mmCIF file of C-alpha atoms in Angstrom:
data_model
loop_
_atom_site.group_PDB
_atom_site.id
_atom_site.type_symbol
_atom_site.label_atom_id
_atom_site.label_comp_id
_atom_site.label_asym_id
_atom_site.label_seq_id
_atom_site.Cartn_x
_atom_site.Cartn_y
_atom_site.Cartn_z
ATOM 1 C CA UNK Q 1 17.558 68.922 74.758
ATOM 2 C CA UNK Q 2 17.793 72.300 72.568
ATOM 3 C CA UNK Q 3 13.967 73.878 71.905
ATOM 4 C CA UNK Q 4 13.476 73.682 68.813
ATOM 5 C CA UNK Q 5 13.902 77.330 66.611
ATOM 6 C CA UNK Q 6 11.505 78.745 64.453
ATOM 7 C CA UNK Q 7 13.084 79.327 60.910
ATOM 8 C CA UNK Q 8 11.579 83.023 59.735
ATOM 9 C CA UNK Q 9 14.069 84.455 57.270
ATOM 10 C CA UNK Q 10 13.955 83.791 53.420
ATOM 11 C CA UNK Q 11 17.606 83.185 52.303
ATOM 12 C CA UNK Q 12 16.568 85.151 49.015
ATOM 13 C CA UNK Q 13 14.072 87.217 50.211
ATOM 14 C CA UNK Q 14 15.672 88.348 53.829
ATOM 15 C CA UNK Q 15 13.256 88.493 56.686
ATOM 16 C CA UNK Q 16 10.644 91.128 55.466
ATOM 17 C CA UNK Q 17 9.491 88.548 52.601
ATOM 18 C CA UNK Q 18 5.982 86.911 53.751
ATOM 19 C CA UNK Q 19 5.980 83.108 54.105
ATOM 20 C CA UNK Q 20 3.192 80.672 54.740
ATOM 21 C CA UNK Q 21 3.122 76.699 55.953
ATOM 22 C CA UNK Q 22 3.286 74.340 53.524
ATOM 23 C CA UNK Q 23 2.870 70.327 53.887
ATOM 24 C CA UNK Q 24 0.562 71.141 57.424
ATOM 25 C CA UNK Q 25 2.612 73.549 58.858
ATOM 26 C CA UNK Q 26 6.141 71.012 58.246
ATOM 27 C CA UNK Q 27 7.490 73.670 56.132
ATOM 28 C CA UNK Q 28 7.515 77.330 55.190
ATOM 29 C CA UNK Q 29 6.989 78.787 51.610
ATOM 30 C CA UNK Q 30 8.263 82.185 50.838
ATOM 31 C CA UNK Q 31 4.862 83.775 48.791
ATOM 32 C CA UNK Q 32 7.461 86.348 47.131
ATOM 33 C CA UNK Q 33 9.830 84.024 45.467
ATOM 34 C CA UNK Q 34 8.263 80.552 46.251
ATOM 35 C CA UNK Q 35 11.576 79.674 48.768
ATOM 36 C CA UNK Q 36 10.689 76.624 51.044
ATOM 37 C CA UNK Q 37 12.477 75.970 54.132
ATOM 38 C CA UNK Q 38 11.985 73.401 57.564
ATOM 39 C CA UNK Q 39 9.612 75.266 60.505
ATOM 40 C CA UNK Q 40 11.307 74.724 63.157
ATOM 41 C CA UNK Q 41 14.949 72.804 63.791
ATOM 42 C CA UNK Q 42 16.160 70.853 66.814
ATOM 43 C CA UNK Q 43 19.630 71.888 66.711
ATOM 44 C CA UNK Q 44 22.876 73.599 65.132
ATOM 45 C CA UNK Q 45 24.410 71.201 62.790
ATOM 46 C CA UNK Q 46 27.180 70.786 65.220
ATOM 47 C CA UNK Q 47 25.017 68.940 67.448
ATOM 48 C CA UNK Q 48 23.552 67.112 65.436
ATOM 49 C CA UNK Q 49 26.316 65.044 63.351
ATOM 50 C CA UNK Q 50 27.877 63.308 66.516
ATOM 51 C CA UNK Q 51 27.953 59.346 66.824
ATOM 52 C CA UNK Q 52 24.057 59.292 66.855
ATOM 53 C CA UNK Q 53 24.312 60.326 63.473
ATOM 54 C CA UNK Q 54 26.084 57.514 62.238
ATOM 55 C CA UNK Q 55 25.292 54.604 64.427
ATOM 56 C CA UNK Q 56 21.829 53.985 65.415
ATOM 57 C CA UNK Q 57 20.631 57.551 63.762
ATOM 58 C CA UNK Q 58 19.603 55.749 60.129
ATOM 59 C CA UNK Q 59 23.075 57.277 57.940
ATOM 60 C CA UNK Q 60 25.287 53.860 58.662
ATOM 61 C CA UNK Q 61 25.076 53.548 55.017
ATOM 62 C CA UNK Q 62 27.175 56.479 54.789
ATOM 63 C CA UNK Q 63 29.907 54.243 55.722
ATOM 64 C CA UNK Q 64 29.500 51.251 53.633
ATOM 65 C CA UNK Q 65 31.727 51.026 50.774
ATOM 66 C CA UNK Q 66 30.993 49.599 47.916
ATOM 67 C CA UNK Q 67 27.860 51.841 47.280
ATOM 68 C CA UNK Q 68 29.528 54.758 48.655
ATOM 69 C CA UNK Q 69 32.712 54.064 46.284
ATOM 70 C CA UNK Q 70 29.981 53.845 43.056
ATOM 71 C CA UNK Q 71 28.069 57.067 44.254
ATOM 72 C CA UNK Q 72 31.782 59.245 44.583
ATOM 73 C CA UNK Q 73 32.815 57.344 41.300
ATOM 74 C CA UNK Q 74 28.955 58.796 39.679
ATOM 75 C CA UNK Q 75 29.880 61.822 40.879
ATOM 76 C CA UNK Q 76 33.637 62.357 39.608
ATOM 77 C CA UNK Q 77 32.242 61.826 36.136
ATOM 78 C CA UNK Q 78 29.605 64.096 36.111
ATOM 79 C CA UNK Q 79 32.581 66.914 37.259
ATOM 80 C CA UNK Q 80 34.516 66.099 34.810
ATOM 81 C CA UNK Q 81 31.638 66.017 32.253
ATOM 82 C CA UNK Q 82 32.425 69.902 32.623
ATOM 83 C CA UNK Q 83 36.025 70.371 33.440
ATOM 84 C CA UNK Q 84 39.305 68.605 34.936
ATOM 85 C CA UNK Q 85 40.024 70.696 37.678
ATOM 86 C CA UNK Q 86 43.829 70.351 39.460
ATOM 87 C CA UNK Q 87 42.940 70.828 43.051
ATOM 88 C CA UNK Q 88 39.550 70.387 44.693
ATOM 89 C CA UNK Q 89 38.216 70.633 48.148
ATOM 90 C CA UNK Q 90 34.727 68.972 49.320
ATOM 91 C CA UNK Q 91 32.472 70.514 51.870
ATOM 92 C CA UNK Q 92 30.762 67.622 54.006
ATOM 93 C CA UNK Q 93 32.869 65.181 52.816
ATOM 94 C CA UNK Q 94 31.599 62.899 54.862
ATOM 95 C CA UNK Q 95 33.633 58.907 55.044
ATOM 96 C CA UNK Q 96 36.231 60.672 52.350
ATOM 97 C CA UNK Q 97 34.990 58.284 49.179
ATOM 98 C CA UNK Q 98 34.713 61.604 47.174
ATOM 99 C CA UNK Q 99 38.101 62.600 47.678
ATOM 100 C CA UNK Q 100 39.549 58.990 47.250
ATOM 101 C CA UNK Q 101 37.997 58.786 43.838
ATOM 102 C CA UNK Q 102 39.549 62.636 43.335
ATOM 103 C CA UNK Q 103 43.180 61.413 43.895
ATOM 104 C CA UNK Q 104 42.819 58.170 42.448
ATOM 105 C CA UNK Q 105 42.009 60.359 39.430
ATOM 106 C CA UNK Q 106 45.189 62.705 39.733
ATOM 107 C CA UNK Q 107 43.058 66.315 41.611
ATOM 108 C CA UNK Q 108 44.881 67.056 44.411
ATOM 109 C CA UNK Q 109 41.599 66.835 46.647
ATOM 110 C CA UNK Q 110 41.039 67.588 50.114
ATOM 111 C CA UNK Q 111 37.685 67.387 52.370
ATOM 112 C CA UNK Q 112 35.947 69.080 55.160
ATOM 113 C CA UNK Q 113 33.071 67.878 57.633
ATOM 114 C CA UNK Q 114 31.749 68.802 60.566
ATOM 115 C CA UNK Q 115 31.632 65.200 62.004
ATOM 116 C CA UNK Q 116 34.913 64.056 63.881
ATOM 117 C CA UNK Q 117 33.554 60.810 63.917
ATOM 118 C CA UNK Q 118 33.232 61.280 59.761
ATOM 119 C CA UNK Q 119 36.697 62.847 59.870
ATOM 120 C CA UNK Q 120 38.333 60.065 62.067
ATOM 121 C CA UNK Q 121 36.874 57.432 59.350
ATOM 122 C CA UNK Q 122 38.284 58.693 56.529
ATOM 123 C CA UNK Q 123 41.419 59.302 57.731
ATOM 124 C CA UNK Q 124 41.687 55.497 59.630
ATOM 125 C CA UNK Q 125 39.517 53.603 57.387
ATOM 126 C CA UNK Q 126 39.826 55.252 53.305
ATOM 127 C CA UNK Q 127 43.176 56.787 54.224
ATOM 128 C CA UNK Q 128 42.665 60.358 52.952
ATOM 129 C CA UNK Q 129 42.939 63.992 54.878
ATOM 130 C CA UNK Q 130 39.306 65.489 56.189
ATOM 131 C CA UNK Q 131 39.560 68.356 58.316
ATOM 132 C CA UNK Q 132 37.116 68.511 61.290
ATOM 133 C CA UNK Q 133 34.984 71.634 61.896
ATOM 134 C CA UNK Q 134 32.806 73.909 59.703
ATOM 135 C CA UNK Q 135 33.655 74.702 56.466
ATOM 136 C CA UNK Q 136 32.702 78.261 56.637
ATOM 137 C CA UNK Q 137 35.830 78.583 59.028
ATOM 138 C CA UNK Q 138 38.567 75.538 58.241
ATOM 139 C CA UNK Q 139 38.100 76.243 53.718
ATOM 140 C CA UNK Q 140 39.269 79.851 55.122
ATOM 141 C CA UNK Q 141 42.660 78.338 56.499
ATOM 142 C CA UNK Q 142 43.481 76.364 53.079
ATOM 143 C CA UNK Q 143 44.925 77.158 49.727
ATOM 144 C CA UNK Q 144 42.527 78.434 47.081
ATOM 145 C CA UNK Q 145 41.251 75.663 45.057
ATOM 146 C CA UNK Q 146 39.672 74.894 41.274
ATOM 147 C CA UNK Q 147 36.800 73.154 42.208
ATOM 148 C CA UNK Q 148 34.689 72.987 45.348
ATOM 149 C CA UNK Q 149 32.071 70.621 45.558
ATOM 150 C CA UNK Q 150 28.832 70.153 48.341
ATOM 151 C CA UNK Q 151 27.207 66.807 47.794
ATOM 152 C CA UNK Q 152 23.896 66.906 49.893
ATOM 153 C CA UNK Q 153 25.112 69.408 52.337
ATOM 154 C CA UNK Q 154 23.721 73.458 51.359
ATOM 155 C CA UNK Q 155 20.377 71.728 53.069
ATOM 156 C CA UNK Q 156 22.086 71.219 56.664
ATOM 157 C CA UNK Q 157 23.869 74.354 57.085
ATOM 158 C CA UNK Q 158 22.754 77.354 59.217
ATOM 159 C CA UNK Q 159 23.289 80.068 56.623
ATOM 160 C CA UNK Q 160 23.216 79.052 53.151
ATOM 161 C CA UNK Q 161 24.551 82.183 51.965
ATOM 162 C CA UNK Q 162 27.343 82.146 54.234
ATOM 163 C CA UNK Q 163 28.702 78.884 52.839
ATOM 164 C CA UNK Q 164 28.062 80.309 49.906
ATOM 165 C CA UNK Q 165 30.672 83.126 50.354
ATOM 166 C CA UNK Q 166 33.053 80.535 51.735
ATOM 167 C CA UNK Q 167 32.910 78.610 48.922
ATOM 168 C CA UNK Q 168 33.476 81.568 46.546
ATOM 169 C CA UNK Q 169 36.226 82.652 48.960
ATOM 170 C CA UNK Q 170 37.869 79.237 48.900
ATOM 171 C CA UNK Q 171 37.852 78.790 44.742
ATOM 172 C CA UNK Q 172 40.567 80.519 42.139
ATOM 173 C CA UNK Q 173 39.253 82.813 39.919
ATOM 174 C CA UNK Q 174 37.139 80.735 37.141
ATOM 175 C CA UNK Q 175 36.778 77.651 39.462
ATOM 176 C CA UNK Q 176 34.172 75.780 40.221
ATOM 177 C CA UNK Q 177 31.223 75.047 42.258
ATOM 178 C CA UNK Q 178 29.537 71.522 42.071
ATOM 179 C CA UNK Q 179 25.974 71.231 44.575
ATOM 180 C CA UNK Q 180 23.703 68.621 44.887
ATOM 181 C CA UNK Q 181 20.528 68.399 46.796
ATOM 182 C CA UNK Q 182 17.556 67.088 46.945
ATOM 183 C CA UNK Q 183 14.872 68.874 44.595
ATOM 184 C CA UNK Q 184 11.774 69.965 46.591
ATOM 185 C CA UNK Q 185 10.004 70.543 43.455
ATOM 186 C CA UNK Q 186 10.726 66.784 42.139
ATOM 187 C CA UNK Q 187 7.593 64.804 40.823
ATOM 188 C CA UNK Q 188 7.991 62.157 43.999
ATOM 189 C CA UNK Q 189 8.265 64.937 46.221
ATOM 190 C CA UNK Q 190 4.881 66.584 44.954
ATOM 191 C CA UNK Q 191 3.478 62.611 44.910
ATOM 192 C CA UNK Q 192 4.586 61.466 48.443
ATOM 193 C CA UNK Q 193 4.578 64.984 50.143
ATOM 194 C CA UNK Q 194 5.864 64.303 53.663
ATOM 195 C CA UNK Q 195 6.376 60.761 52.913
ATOM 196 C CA UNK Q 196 9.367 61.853 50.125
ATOM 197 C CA UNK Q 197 12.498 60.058 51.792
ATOM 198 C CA UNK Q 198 14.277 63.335 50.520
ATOM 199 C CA UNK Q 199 12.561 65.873 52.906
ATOM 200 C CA UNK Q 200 14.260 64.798 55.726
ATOM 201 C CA UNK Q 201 12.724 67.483 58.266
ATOM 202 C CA UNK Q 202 14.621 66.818 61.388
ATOM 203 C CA UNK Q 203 18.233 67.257 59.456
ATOM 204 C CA UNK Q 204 16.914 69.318 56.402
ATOM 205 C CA UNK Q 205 16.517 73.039 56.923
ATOM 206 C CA UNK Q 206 16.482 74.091 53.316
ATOM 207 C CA UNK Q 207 14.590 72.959 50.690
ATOM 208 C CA UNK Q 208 16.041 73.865 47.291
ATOM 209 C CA UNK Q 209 13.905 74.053 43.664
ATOM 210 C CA UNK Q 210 15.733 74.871 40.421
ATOM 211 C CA UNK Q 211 14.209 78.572 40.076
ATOM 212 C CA UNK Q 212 15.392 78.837 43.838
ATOM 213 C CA UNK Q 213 18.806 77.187 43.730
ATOM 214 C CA UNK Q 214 19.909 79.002 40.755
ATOM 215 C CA UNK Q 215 18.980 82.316 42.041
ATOM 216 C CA UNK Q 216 20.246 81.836 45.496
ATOM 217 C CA UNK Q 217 23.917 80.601 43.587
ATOM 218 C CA UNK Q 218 23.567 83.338 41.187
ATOM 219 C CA UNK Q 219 22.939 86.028 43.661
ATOM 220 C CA UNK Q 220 26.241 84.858 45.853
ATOM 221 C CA UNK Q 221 28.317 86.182 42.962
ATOM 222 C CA UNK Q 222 28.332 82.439 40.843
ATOM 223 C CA UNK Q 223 27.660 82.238 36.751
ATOM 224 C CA UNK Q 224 25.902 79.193 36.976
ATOM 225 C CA UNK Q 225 27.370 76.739 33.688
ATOM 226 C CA UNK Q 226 24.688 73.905 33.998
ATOM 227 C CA UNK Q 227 21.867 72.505 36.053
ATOM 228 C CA UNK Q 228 19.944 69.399 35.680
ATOM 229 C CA UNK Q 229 18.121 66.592 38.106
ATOM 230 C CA UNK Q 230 18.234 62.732 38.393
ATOM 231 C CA UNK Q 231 15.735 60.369 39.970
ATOM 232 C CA UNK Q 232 17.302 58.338 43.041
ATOM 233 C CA UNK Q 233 18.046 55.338 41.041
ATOM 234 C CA UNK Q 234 21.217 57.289 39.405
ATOM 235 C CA UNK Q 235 22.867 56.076 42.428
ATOM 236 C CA UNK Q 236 21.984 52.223 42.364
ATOM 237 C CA UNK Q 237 24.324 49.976 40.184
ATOM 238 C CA UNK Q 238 23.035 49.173 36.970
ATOM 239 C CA UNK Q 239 22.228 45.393 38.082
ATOM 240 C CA UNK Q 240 20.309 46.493 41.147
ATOM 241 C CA UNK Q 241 18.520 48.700 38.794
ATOM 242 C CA UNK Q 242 17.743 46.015 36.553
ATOM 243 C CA UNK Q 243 16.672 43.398 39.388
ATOM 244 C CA UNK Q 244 14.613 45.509 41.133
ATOM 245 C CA UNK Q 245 13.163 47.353 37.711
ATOM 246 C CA UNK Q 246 9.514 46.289 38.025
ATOM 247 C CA UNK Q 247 9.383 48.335 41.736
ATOM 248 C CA UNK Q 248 11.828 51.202 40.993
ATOM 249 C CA UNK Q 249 11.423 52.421 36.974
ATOM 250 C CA UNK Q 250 7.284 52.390 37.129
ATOM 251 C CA UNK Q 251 6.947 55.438 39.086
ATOM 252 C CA UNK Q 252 9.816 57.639 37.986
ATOM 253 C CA UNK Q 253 8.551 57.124 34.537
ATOM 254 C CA UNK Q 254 4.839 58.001 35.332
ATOM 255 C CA UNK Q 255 6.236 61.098 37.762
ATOM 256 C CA UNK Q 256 9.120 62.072 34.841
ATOM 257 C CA UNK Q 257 7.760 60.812 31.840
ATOM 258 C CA UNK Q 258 10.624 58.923 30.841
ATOM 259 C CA UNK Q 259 12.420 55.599 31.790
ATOM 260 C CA UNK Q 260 15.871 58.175 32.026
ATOM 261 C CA UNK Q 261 17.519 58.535 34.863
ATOM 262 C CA UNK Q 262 18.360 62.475 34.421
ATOM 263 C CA UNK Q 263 15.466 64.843 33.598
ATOM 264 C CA UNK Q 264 16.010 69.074 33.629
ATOM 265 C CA UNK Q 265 13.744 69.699 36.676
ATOM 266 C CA UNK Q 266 11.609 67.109 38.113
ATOM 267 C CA UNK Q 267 14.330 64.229 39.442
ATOM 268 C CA UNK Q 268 14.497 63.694 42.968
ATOM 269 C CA UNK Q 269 18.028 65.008 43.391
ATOM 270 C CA UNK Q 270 19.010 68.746 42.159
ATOM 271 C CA UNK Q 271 22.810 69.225 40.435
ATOM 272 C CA UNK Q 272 24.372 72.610 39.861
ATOM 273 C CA UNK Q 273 27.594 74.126 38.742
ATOM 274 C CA UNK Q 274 28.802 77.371 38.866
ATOM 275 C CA UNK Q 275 31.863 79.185 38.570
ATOM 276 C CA UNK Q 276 33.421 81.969 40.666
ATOM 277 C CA UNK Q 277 33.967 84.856 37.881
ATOM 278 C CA UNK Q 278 37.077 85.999 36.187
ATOM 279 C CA UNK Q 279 38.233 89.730 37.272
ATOM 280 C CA UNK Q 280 36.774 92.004 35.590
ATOM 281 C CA UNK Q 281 33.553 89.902 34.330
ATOM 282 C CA UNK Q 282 30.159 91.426 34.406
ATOM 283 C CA UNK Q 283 29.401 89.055 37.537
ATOM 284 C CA UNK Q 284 31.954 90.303 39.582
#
C-alpha cells in the first residue's frame, strides 16, 4: 500500500503561501487566499480508479443508466444554456452517458478517463469512443475542440493547473470550458462538516469555493462567462423529488433560503464556464 502524501502547495498561492488544518486536521486552508485542499492522499489517481472503484468501492451507481442518462441529459442543457458548440471532448468521462447525450444532440463529442474499466464500458455497453489514460497527455493527441467539459473531476487530479493548461491547449480559440464540482463553501458543507457526502477525503484532493474556482480558472488564461451552484437534488428526477420532498427540500431551503434548486454560491455542487480567449484579447 502507497504512504499516504502530505499535500503542502496552494494551487493559487504556490508553496510559500501559509496554510492551516481545517475540519481537525482533514483538510488544509490556505490563510492567504482561503484555498482548501485534502491533508494527506493515499494514491495517484491512476491507482486509484481500477475495478475497486467501481465494484465494491461505493461508485456502482456510476454505471446505472437511467439516472446517469438524466444527469448527462441535465447537463447538456445547462451547456447549451450558453452556446451550441460543434465538437466537444469530456475529461473523466466516466460510463460515456455525457458523450451519448452529445451525439444524440448532433456535437461531434469524444471522452477521456483514466479508468480502463470506465473506458471498456462505454465503449461495450453505451457504444461511444473513450480514450484510456490521463487527459493531460491523450486531449494532447486529439483535434482541437469547441467545448471541453470536467464533470466532478478538477477535485481528483494531481495538478489542477496542469489540467488546466490541457484543457486550454485542447479548445479552439473562443471555446469553451464547462467544470463542475462540489462547492466546499456550500451551506450543507458548513452544516455537516466532515459528514458532507461531497467531501469525499480519500478520492477528493481539492476542494473548490467560488472566490477560489474562479480565480484558479481565471489565472490559467480562461474569461470566465458564468458561474452558479445547485443543491444535490438538481440531479434527482422531478418525481423522486416530489416523493421524497418532506426529507430532501427542508434543509436546502433552511441552508439556501429558497425551495430552488440553483442558488449563486451556497448549493452543494459548483458550475463554471469559461472560454479560452480570442487572439489578441486582453486575456491572452
Amino acid at each position: 500500500m502507497t504512504a499516504p502524501v502530505e499535500l503542502t502547495t496552494c494551487p493559487l498561492c504556490g508553496p510559500r503561501g501559509r496554510h492551516r488544518p481545517a475540519l481537525g486536521g482533514t483538510l488544509r486552508r490556505c490563510a492567504a487566499c482561503g484555498f482548501v485542499w485534502t491533508a494527506e492522499v493515499a494514491a495517484p489517481p491512476g491507482q486509484l480508479y481500477g475495478e475497486s472503484y467501481y465494484h465494491g468501492g461505493g461508485y456502482e451507481e456510476y454505471f446505472l443508466e437511467r439516472p446517469r442518462r438524466f444527469e448527462a441529459s441535465r447537463r447538456l442543457r445547462w451547456l447549451l444554456s450558453v452556446d451550441r458548440p460543434a465538437s466537444l471532448l469530456e475529461a473523466g468521462s466516466a460510463g460515456g452517458f455525457f458523450v451519448a447525450a452529445a451525439r444524440r444532440a448532433g456535437i461531434a463529442a469524444t471522452g477521456i478517463d483514466v479508468s480502463e474499466v470506465a473506458a471498456r464500458y462505454a465503449r461495450d455497453h453505451v457504444g461511444v469512443s473513450v480514450h484510456c489514460g490521463r487527459f493531460e497527455e491523450v486531449s494532447a493527441t486529439v483535434d482541437p475542440v469547441e467545448a471541453v467539459c470536467a464533470f466532478h473531476v478538477l477535485e481528483h487530479v494531481e495538478q489542477p493547473r496542469a489540467f488546466l493548461a490541457a484543457a486550454r491547449s485542447a479548445l479552439v480559440p473562443g471555446g469553451l470550458l464547462a467544470l463542475e464540482v462540489p462547492n466546499i463553501a456550500s451551506a450543507a458543507a458548513g452544516r455537516m462538516g466532515v459528514g458532507w457526502p461531497g467531501l469525499q477525503p480519500r478520492y477528493h484532493r481539492w476542494h473548490f469555493a467560488p472566490a477560489t474556482l474562479t480565480a484558479l480558472v481565471r489565472t490559467s488564461g480562461f474569461e470566465i462567462v458564468g458561474q452558479d451552484t445547485t443543491v444535490f437534488r438538481y440531479y434527482m428526477p422531478a418525481r423522486y423529488r416530489l416523493r421524497h420532498v418532506r426529507r430532501l427540500l427542508p434543509p436546502d431551503w433552511r441552508g439556501t433560503g429558497s425551495p430552488r434548486l440553483v442558488h449563486p454560491h451556497l448549493g452543494d455542487l459548483l458550475r463554471l464556464v469559461a472560454r479560452r480567449p480570442y487572439p489578441g484579447s486582453r486575456s491572452c
